[in-house]
Each structure stands twice: as C-alpha cells, then as structure tokens.
Amino acid sequence: MKNNSSTSNFNLKKFLKKILYFILPIIILLYPLDYFISYYLSQSNEFEGVYESSNDVYNSAINSDIALYGSSRSRVHIDPMIIYDSVKQNAYNFGIDGHNFWIQHLRHLELIQHNEKPKVIVHSLDVQTLSKRDNLYLFQQFLPYMLFNKNIFQYTKSYDGFKTLDYFIPLLRYRGEWKVINTAIQSFLNKETRKKVRNRGYAAREKPWDSRFKNNQILRKKITINLHQESLNLYEEFILSCKNSNIELILVFSPEYKKGQEFITNRDSIIQLYEQISKKHDLVFIDYSDDEICNDKSLFFDATHLNRKGSILFSQKLASDLKNHPQIKAFK
Amino acid sequence: MLFNSIDFAIFLPIVFLLYWFIFNRNIKVQNLLILISSYVFYGWWDYRFLSLILFSTLVDYIIGTFLNKQKKESYRKVLLITSVVVNLGFLGFFKYYNFFVDSFSATFSLFGKDIESSSLNIILPVGISFYTFQTLSYTIDIYKRKLTPTKDFIAFSAFVSFFPQLVAGPIERATNLLPQFLKKRGFNYNKAVDGLRQILWGIFKKIVIADNCAEYANMIFNNSSNHSGSTLAVGAVFFSIQIYCDFSGYTDIAIGTSRLFGFNLKRNFNFPYFSRDIAEFWRKWHISLTTWFRDYLYIPLGGSRVSKLKQIRNVFIIFMASGLWHGANWTFVAWGGINAILFIPLLLTKNNRKNLNEVAPGRKLPSFHEFVAMLGTFCLITLTWIFFRAENMEHAITYTSEIFSSSFFTIPRYTSMRKSIEIIILTCIFFGIEWRGRADNYAIEKLGLLWSRRKRYIFYYAIILSLFYYFINEKQFIYFQF
C-alpha cells in the first residue's frame, strides 16, 4: 500500500515536472511576443493613425501648451497648426474616435502622467460627451499600452470586452485578434505601413457628403441621449482639478449639420447643461451649435463631422475667437 | 463556467493540486472536494439553480435507499414513480412548460376556440436534461435490482454533480461512475497525460473548428432568405461540422478532465461522420443518450422483438423523444422524426446492424463504395441538422426547399468567403487527423507517441498556437442549452 502511494507521488511529481517543462517555453516567450506585437502595432498607421497620439503621449513627446480634447469631432475638426498660427502656442489634438468623456479623461490622465501639463485645454463638447457607451469602441487602440497599465484598467474595465487577466498576463489580450497580429507583422515587414497619417493628432477627412443621409433621415428614429451620472461627476472633478493645476479650461461646441440636429430630442437641454456648467465654474464656453457653418452641407461629410474644407474654416474661426475672446487670459 | 474560458484555466489546476496534494489522504475528503468544486463550477453560471441539483440529489438518494429496503413490489413501484415524476416534473416545468402551453392554445385556436395561454418567463437551468437523466438511471437501476444504492451521501452527490460532465454529459450510469467514487483513486501518470492530450484536442475542436464554422453557419442561417440554395447547403455543412466539433469537443474535455482526477467516463462519440449508414451513425453519435433511450425506453417498449408495426412505433417514439429531449421546439421533434424515417428502412430490411466494424480497417483510404456510403450518410445527416438549427418549422422547410431548387447549381456566395477557405482547409486537415485515428478513443490518442519528444511538442505547440490565433470569444457550447 505504502509502495503504491510512493509510486503515485513519484508519478505526480513527474507529471507536474513535465507540464512545467512543456509550458516553460510558452511562459518565456509570452513577454517578448507581447512586446513585438505591441511595439509594431503601435507603429502602424492602421485605424487612421490612431496609435500616433498615444505613442506621443507615452513617449513624452507632446510638448504642447494647448491640448485639444474631445471625440472624433475634435480629431477631424480642429487643426492644431492653424491654432498655432493664430495664438503662437503649440497645440496638440487628442480627439479620440467614438468615445465620451469617460475615455477622454483617461487620455488626460495619461497625458499629464507622462508629459508636462498643458496650460490650456480646449474641450470640444458634443451631445454624447457626458453619456457612456457599453462597448469599448475601437478597442484595438488600447491593446499596445494596456499591459500592467493601472489607468487603462480603471477606465476600460467597465466596458464589455476585456477580462481582468487581459491587463495582467502578457499576450493574453491578443488571443483571436488575428487582424491585429497581421497588422503588427505587416508593420514589421513593411515600412510604408508605419508612415504617419496625422499631424499633431489631427487628421481631416476628405470624404464626400454621405449620400445615405437622406435615407437615414427618413428611416432613423429620434433618439434621446441618456447622461451618465458618473461621467457628470467625473467632469466636475476634472474641472476642479484643472483649476487646482492652473490649467485654463475652455469649452467649445463645434458645428453640426443643421438637418442632423433634429435627430436628438434633448439636444437643447444638453447644450443648456454645458452653459450651466460653464457659468457655475466660471469657464469660457464658445458655442458654435447654431453657427452659420451648420447650414452649409458642403462643409460636412456627415451630420456631425466637418470635412477638410469645413475643418479648416472652423479651425480658423476658433483660432481667431480664442485669440480675441476677452475672458481668455492664456493668449493675451 | 465554460471549459473554453480563462476562469476554467485557473479553476482546473487549483482543484487538481488541492485534490492530489492536500486532500489525497482520504477518499471521502477527495469526494467532498469534488462536490464543492462542482457546485462552484455550476454556481459560476447561476448559483440559484444549485438548490435544484441538491433537491434532485436528495430525492433520488432517499428514494434509492427506500427502494432497496422495500420488499413489496407495489411500494417499490410507487417509489420509482415518485422519482420519475419529481425528476421529469422539474424537467417538464423548466424546459417544456411554455412549449406545451403554447402548443395547446395553438391547437385549440385551430378549431376556432381561443384560449388564453399563460406563458411564463422561465430560465432554463444549464444541463438539467443531463443530470436529470443521470439521476433517473440511478433509481431505475436500483428498482431493476441492477444496482445497490450507496449509503455515502457525499459520494452520491459528487456523482450527480461531477463537474466535468455535469452540464453536457456524457450521461453517466450509476453502475459505471458511482463505484469509482467509492474506490481509492491513485494518480496514474499515463492516464493523466492521456487526459491532457484529450483536453487539448477537445479545445482545438471547439475553438478552432466549431467556433469558426459557427461564424459562417450563423451568418447563412440568420439570413437564409438572402442566399441561394448552394450557399444554404454550404451553411448546413458548416453547421454539421460545428455541432460535431462543439459537442464532441466538450465530451473530449470532459473525459480528459475526469482522467486527470482518476475517473473513466463513458465514450460519447466514435467518429460518427465516418458512418456508412444512419444506423451506424446513431451507434456513434451521443452514445450515452442513445443507449439511455435504448435501455430505459426502447427495450421496455419491446425493442425489435415485437411485430413490424410495433417496431416502427418504437423507433418513432425513441427518436421523437430524443428530439424533444434536445429542446422544446417542434423543429427538434421533426428532426427526430426525420431520423426515424431514415432509420426504419434499415431496420425493416434487417440492415441496421450491417456496419458494426470499423470502416476501412487497416487501410489508409476507404474503398470507393465506402467513400460513397460515408458521403451519402453525411449529406443525409446534414439535411436533418437543418431542422435542428432552424428557428422554427417554417424556417427549416424554406431553407431545405431552397437547397432543392435550381439555385443549388449556382456558385455559393457569402461574406468573408476568402477567410472561410482558411477554415475549410483547417477542417480538412482536422478530418484527416480524425480519419487517421478512427480506431482509437479520440483522434490524437496515439498520434505522435512514437515520434521524438521534440516533434511531438512541436505538434502540441502548433495546436496551442492555432487556439491563440483562431480564438473568437468565449462561446457557449451548443449542448449547454439542452
């Protein structure tokens, strides 16, 4: 009986040793492979150069006094070079496609953690800014930077998609992401795929007007935006932290195509809320929601996004308003 | 908890180490660990339904004990009926209540009488059909005096809820599994290594083949009205492969996991898609369910030792009951019925036991005749799967009739066709490996055992790499819904 038990123990140890021997190469390779994929993915210009801004943030290469925050509407609407030409201070566009303030705040935290804090933040608002989506839109943009990243973990864990271990075990988050892996390999093999497509975070779209709009107008039901209370609280915290850090926060509501505005039932009340916030905290709020640009379809490629022509026009207007606004101190 | 989840990848090694290193002194403590682990495993999905398993366990444990003590046949019968009523009552309520209520009201409205149907919002407990049949077999076997009940409640509870096979089988018989809980289990190196190999193969089947085929099967089935007959036929083939790799993959993981803990589960699949006729297919597909129906329904009804007419009746009963076991939908009943129709000619011409031996024994390739027979059987089975997969009868009928239309002779077209070619090539390689290992318990049981360690490891690493590359997301196993 004793013999049986000792044989069993010997076999068990042999079994565990063999498993260890088998998985050891996998464990050893996890981190180098993760590094390879993450590095070359982050160098690729896939997803309209989404990694460029993040690379600049994490490489402490921002070097800007003016930070432009917002969603894709910020990213395609405001040209930092036009702002520079007007106010003679470096600007950088941190607009992040498809995301509300929740993720915009994550980018803010990463920016100030890895770079010198900006003197001015121009926050491009839209009707969705203080709502929160369920899915992590374009989750691929977080992949190269999320391993052991506390901020990304804190801000993205509430979305559908990643599991807790994805943030802490190398390579795990790339499982099944064959498109992403192929992108990284392409980036490794072909320098062309690493060419920059953004200029200080800004990338205008040359797209023509979306012809589906007319059909959508008929088919699309009106929607009401639900505000996310935690995002609202976070926004209040953000405003106070800007004040405490002597960062001048300027709120901007950039133009939307007039006929697209009717789809949002509570649009007016959301803009009123931004006005209230600006008054409460004594912030400048420049509202272009009813600007003449809104009436000109030729300046848009869809109901909420300006095309290149529109973005140049709007950036010039904004730059001039920023420079000449009596309450803005930073550019005096 | 899903076998193909990170949660399980953490859960399994923890239970394994506790089982063999901490709780290895005493079999009762080991059984208790299995019981607790099984409840954690099940509760991970929904802890509220643990009470259902516990109640079912208690009822059958008590009835089993009384059945053994009771000498009077009439009392014994009452006890058996109690067990059957309680078990099938739960199953009926959770699985079939809405189905019968709706079907009843639809039947009445056919005759012009509208009755108010009161469907309930019932959640179907995962695996209820599996553990209900498992516990039922315990009381029936005691009633038939084939089995002596156990006094060890922990061992019995562990037998009912044994986590590797709790939610999707194989449906074990107490005569096979229960004694293993009562015997000291020593660690067996070869068995454990073999178990790991079977787990790896099962995960490969599920993640690489089944889940990827599911993408195309779902795409085609969910928009079937927009596709030609040829595309629908491709969709049906994708589903055919999906369901086999999904379910047999689950079984491989279940059997492999059990072997890590020193248990032997029944075989559930025996390369069914290499069958030469429908009867052979049903001897090789979901064996634990078909033998359950054979032993507890078909044989008590007289089996094939009755008149021709009764034989036909019996075949229809078991196939349709099997269909209904899968789900509360007329599509499953129709699926069972079609299989019965395909099976009966073989039974009546006494050809149902023609292909009992392995196909092409000792040969690398099948003969032309064998190949045609296998292909024909696969096509027939694939057509029956359409009813299994369809949303409702109308969907199944329109889907099938479109396949038999002239559009069958067009080139199939669906989105991501180029990507699907990659999956088709992988599936061909997979079936090649299955064919090579068809004489074994699972395809890679002996594959590479004579290779050098390096070559063997490269093969395993290639499988792991493919899991990593082709992983889609943690998709539930199809049979969880049953």
Tab-separated table of N, CA, C and O in Angstrom, chain B residues 152-208:
chain	number	residue	atom	x	y	z
B	152	ASP	N	-23.251	6.411	1.086
B	152	ASP	CA	-22.378	7.595	1.166
B	152	ASP	C	-23.011	8.763	0.396
B	152	ASP	O	-22.940	8.838	-0.835
B	153	PHE	N	-23.622	9.671	1.153
B	153	PHE	CA	-24.352	10.779	0.504
B	153	PHE	C	-23.414	11.716	-0.263
B	153	PHE	O	-23.751	12.206	-1.343
B	154	ILE	N	-22.217	11.936	0.298
B	154	ILE	CA	-21.262	12.838	-0.376
B	154	ILE	C	-20.848	12.243	-1.726
B	154	ILE	O	-20.826	12.933	-2.745
B	155	ALA	N	-20.552	10.935	-1.709
B	155	ALA	CA	-20.144	10.276	-2.958
B	155	ALA	C	-21.276	10.349	-3.978
B	155	ALA	O	-21.040	10.626	-5.168
B	156	PHE	N	-22.514	10.120	-3.498
B	156	PHE	CA	-23.652	10.162	-4.418
B	156	PHE	C	-23.839	11.580	-4.991
B	156	PHE	O	-24.058	11.756	-6.190
B	157	SER	N	-23.719	12.583	-4.098
B	157	SER	CA	-23.872	13.978	-4.555
B	157	SER	C	-22.780	14.324	-5.567
B	157	SER	O	-23.037	15.024	-6.547
B	158	ALA	N	-21.564	13.847	-5.299
B	158	ALA	CA	-20.460	14.116	-6.228
B	158	ALA	C	-20.713	13.434	-7.564
B	158	ALA	O	-20.422	13.984	-8.624
B	159	PHE	N	-21.304	12.242	-7.508
B	159	PHE	CA	-21.642	11.515	-8.742
B	159	PHE	C	-22.665	12.311	-9.573
B	159	PHE	O	-22.536	12.435	-10.788
B	160	VAL	N	-23.666	12.881	-8.898
B	160	VAL	CA	-24.710	13.624	-9.627
B	160	VAL	C	-24.129	14.908	-10.228
B	160	VAL	O	-24.470	15.288	-11.351
B	161	SER	N	-23.240	15.550	-9.459
B	161	SER	CA	-22.829	16.895	-9.884
B	161	SER	C	-21.390	16.943	-10.421
B	161	SER	O	-20.852	18.032	-10.578
B	162	PHE	N	-20.801	15.816	-10.693
B	162	PHE	CA	-19.394	15.740	-11.115
B	162	PHE	C	-19.116	16.775	-12.219
B	162	PHE	O	-19.639	16.661	-13.334
B	163	PHE	N	-18.301	17.777	-11.905
B	163	PHE	CA	-18.234	18.959	-12.770
B	163	PHE	C	-17.810	18.722	-14.229
B	163	PHE	O	-18.313	19.396	-15.120
B	164	PRO	N	-16.917	17.760	-14.521
B	164	PRO	CA	-16.552	17.638	-15.937
B	164	PRO	C	-17.743	17.308	-16.844
B	164	PRO	O	-17.779	17.716	-17.988
B	165	GLN	N	-18.699	16.533	-16.308
B	165	GLN	CA	-19.792	16.128	-17.205
B	165	GLN	C	-21.155	16.624	-16.740
B	165	GLN	O	-22.180	16.186	-17.256
B	166	LEU	N	-21.166	17.556	-15.806
B	166	LEU	CA	-22.442	17.998	-15.227
B	166	LEU	C	-23.355	18.674	-16.242
B	166	LEU	O	-24.546	18.401	-16.291
B	167	VAL	N	-22.821	19.555	-17.060
B	167	VAL	CA	-23.708	20.370	-17.883
B	167	VAL	C	-23.949	19.841	-19.304
B	167	VAL	O	-24.921	20.238	-19.937
B	168	ALA	N	-23.102	18.969	-19.792
B	168	ALA	CA	-23.372	18.467	-21.145
B	168	ALA	C	-22.896	17.024	-21.342
B	168	ALA	O	-22.554	16.625	-22.451
B	169	GLY	N	-22.884	16.265	-20.275
B	169	GLY	CA	-22.605	14.844	-20.382
B	169	GLY	C	-21.137	14.502	-20.575
B	169	GLY	O	-20.285	15.373	-20.430
B	170	PRO	N	-20.811	13.266	-20.892
B	170	PRO	CA	-21.695	12.148	-21.190
B	170	PRO	C	-22.636	11.812	-20.022
B	170	PRO	O	-22.230	11.968	-18.865
B	171	ILE	N	-23.863	11.378	-20.363
B	171	ILE	CA	-24.818	10.992	-19.324
B	171	ILE	C	-24.325	9.671	-18.748
B	171	ILE	O	-24.329	8.652	-19.434
B	172	GLU	N	-23.862	9.728	-17.513
B	172	GLU	CA	-23.251	8.537	-16.927
B	172	GLU	C	-24.300	7.655	-16.252
B	172	GLU	O	-25.333	8.135	-15.811
B	173	ARG	N	-23.996	6.374	-16.179
B	173	ARG	CA	-24.824	5.440	-15.422
B	173	ARG	C	-24.181	5.278	-14.049
B	173	ARG	O	-22.954	5.212	-13.946
B	174	ALA	N	-25.027	5.144	-13.068
B	174	ALA	CA	-24.503	4.941	-11.712
B	174	ALA	C	-23.657	3.677	-11.661
B	174	ALA	O	-22.665	3.608	-10.935
B	175	THR	N	-24.014	2.676	-12.460
B	175	THR	CA	-23.263	1.417	-12.442
B	175	THR	C	-21.810	1.616	-12.890
B	175	THR	O	-20.925	0.884	-12.476
B	176	ASN	N	-21.575	2.620	-13.704
B	176	ASN	CA	-20.199	2.877	-14.171
B	176	ASN	C	-19.468	3.877	-13.281
B	176	ASN	O	-18.348	3.632	-12.841
B	177	LEU	N	-20.116	5.005	-13.010
B	177	LEU	CA	-19.388	6.098	-12.354
B	177	LEU	C	-19.402	6.037	-10.827
B	177	LEU	O	-18.386	6.317	-10.183
B	178	LEU	N	-20.540	5.669	-10.268
B	178	LEU	CA	-20.650	5.706	-8.803
B	178	LEU	C	-19.597	4.835	-8.094
B	178	LEU	O	-18.966	5.298	-7.135
B	179	PRO	N	-19.369	3.606	-8.550
B	179	PRO	CA	-18.336	2.797	-7.870
B	179	PRO	C	-16.958	3.458	-7.876
B	179	PRO	O	-16.153	3.238	-6.968
B	180	GLN	N	-16.693	4.284	-8.882
B	180	GLN	CA	-15.385	4.959	-8.943
B	180	GLN	C	-15.238	5.995	-7.828
B	180	GLN	O	-14.127	6.333	-7.438
B	181	PHE	N	-16.374	6.510	-7.347
B	181	PHE	CA	-16.326	7.452	-6.225
B	181	PHE	C	-16.101	6.736	-4.899
B	181	PHE	O	-15.751	7.360	-3.912
B	182	LEU	N	-16.338	5.436	-4.891
B	182	LEU	CA	-16.244	4.688	-3.630
B	182	LEU	C	-14.906	3.963	-3.487
B	182	LEU	O	-14.630	3.362	-2.470
B	183	LYS	N	-14.106	4.018	-4.551
B	183	LYS	CA	-12.806	3.321	-4.554
B	183	LYS	C	-11.669	4.322	-4.428
B	183	LYS	O	-11.770	5.436	-4.941
B	184	LYS	N	-10.599	3.937	-3.750
B	184	LYS	CA	-9.441	4.833	-3.645
B	184	LYS	C	-8.851	5.052	-5.038
B	184	LYS	O	-8.687	4.123	-5.813
B	185	ARG	N	-8.559	6.288	-5.318
B	185	ARG	CA	-8.024	6.617	-6.644
B	185	ARG	C	-6.567	7.067	-6.509
B	185	ARG	O	-6.287	8.043	-5.822
B	186	GLY	N	-5.692	6.326	-7.133
B	186	GLY	CA	-4.276	6.724	-7.126
B	186	GLY	C	-3.969	7.487	-8.401
B	186	GLY	O	-4.663	7.313	-9.409
B	187	PHE	N	-2.940	8.309	-8.316
B	187	PHE	CA	-2.598	9.079	-9.518
B	187	PHE	C	-1.940	8.169	-10.539
B	187	PHE	O	-1.003	7.444	-10.221
B	188	ASN	N	-2.443	8.202	-11.760
B	188	ASN	CA	-1.885	7.378	-12.822
B	188	ASN	C	-1.291	8.299	-13.892
B	188	ASN	O	-2.004	9.053	-14.554
B	189	TYR	N	0.013	8.217	-14.020
B	189	TYR	CA	0.735	9.137	-14.909
B	189	TYR	C	0.240	9.066	-16.353
B	189	TYR	O	-0.108	10.080	-16.963
B	190	ASN	N	0.164	7.849	-16.882
B	190	ASN	CA	-0.222	7.695	-18.288
B	190	ASN	C	-1.644	8.187	-18.541
B	190	ASN	O	-1.935	8.802	-19.564
B	191	LYS	N	-2.495	7.886	-17.558
B	191	LYS	CA	-3.895	8.300	-17.682
B	191	LYS	C	-3.999	9.827	-17.688
B	191	LYS	O	-4.756	10.415	-18.466
B	192	ALA	N	-3.217	10.459	-16.823
B	192	ALA	CA	-3.262	11.921	-16.731
B	192	ALA	C	-2.726	12.574	-17.999
B	192	ALA	O	-3.315	13.530	-18.516
B	193	VAL	N	-1.614	12.035	-18.508
B	193	VAL	CA	-1.036	12.602	-19.749
B	193	VAL	C	-2.033	12.430	-20.889
B	193	VAL	O	-2.271	13.346	-21.682
B	194	ASP	N	-2.642	11.244	-20.916
B	194	ASP	CA	-3.633	10.971	-21.947
B	194	ASP	C	-4.826	11.938	-21.805
B	194	ASP	O	-5.351	12.446	-22.802
B	195	GLY	N	-5.201	12.180	-20.572
B	195	GLY	CA	-6.297	13.119	-20.299
B	195	GLY	C	-5.988	14.508	-20.824
B	195	GLY	O	-6.818	15.147	-21.477
B	196	LEU	N	-4.766	14.949	-20.578
B	196	LEU	CA	-4.365	16.286	-21.054
B	196	LEU	C	-4.410	16.367	-22.572
B	196	LEU	O	-4.849	17.361	-23.140
B	197	ARG	N	-3.952	15.271	-23.199
B	197	ARG	CA	-3.946	15.251	-24.662
B	197	ARG	C	-5.381	15.337	-25.197
B	197	ARG	O	-5.660	16.049	-26.147
B	198	GLN	N	-6.279	14.637	-24.519
B	198	GLN	CA	-7.677	14.652	-24.974
B	198	GLN	C	-8.303	16.039	-24.746
B	198	GLN	O	-9.098	16.509	-25.556
B	199	ILE	N	-7.932	16.676	-23.631
B	199	ILE	CA	-8.423	18.038	-23.366
B	199	ILE	C	-7.954	18.972	-24.485
B	199	ILE	O	-8.733	19.759	-25.030
B	200	LEU	N	-6.674	18.856	-24.824
B	200	LEU	CA	-6.110	19.727	-25.862
B	200	LEU	C	-6.857	19.546	-27.190
B	200	LEU	O	-7.210	20.521	-27.859
B	201	TRP	N	-7.133	18.304	-27.510
B	201	TRP	CA	-7.829	18.024	-28.769
B	201	TRP	C	-9.272	18.557	-28.723
B	201	TRP	O	-9.780	19.101	-29.701
B	202	GLY	N	-9.892	18.390	-27.591
B	202	GLY	CA	-11.272	18.881	-27.421
B	202	GLY	C	-11.340	20.394	-27.553
B	202	GLY	O	-12.224	20.938	-28.224
B	203	ILE	N	-10.384	21.084	-26.948
B	203	ILE	CA	-10.373	22.552	-27.027
B	203	ILE	C	-10.115	22.989	-28.470
B	203	ILE	O	-10.718	23.934	-28.959
B	204	PHE	N	-9.224	22.250	-29.153
B	204	PHE	CA	-8.954	22.569	-30.559
B	204	PHE	C	-10.236	22.440	-31.388
B	204	PHE	O	-10.568	23.322	-32.185
B	205	LYS	N	-10.952	21.339	-31.167
B	205	LYS	CA	-12.198	21.120	-31.908
B	205	LYS	C	-13.173	22.264	-31.671
B	205	LYS	O	-13.825	22.755	-32.590
B	206	LYS	N	-13.282	22.663	-30.415
B	206	LYS	CA	-14.259	23.692	-30.062
B	206	LYS	C	-13.840	25.071	-30.602
B	206	LYS	O	-14.600	25.739	-31.299
B	207	ILE	N	-12.616	25.481	-30.237
B	207	ILE	CA	-12.217	26.871	-30.529
B	207	ILE	C	-11.864	27.069	-32.002
B	207	ILE	O	-12.315	28.027	-32.631
B	208	VAL	N	-11.081	26.157	-32.534
B	208	VAL	CA	-10.596	26.389	-33.899
B	208	VAL	C	-11.649	25.991	-34.936
B	208	VAL	O	-11.957	26.765	-35.845
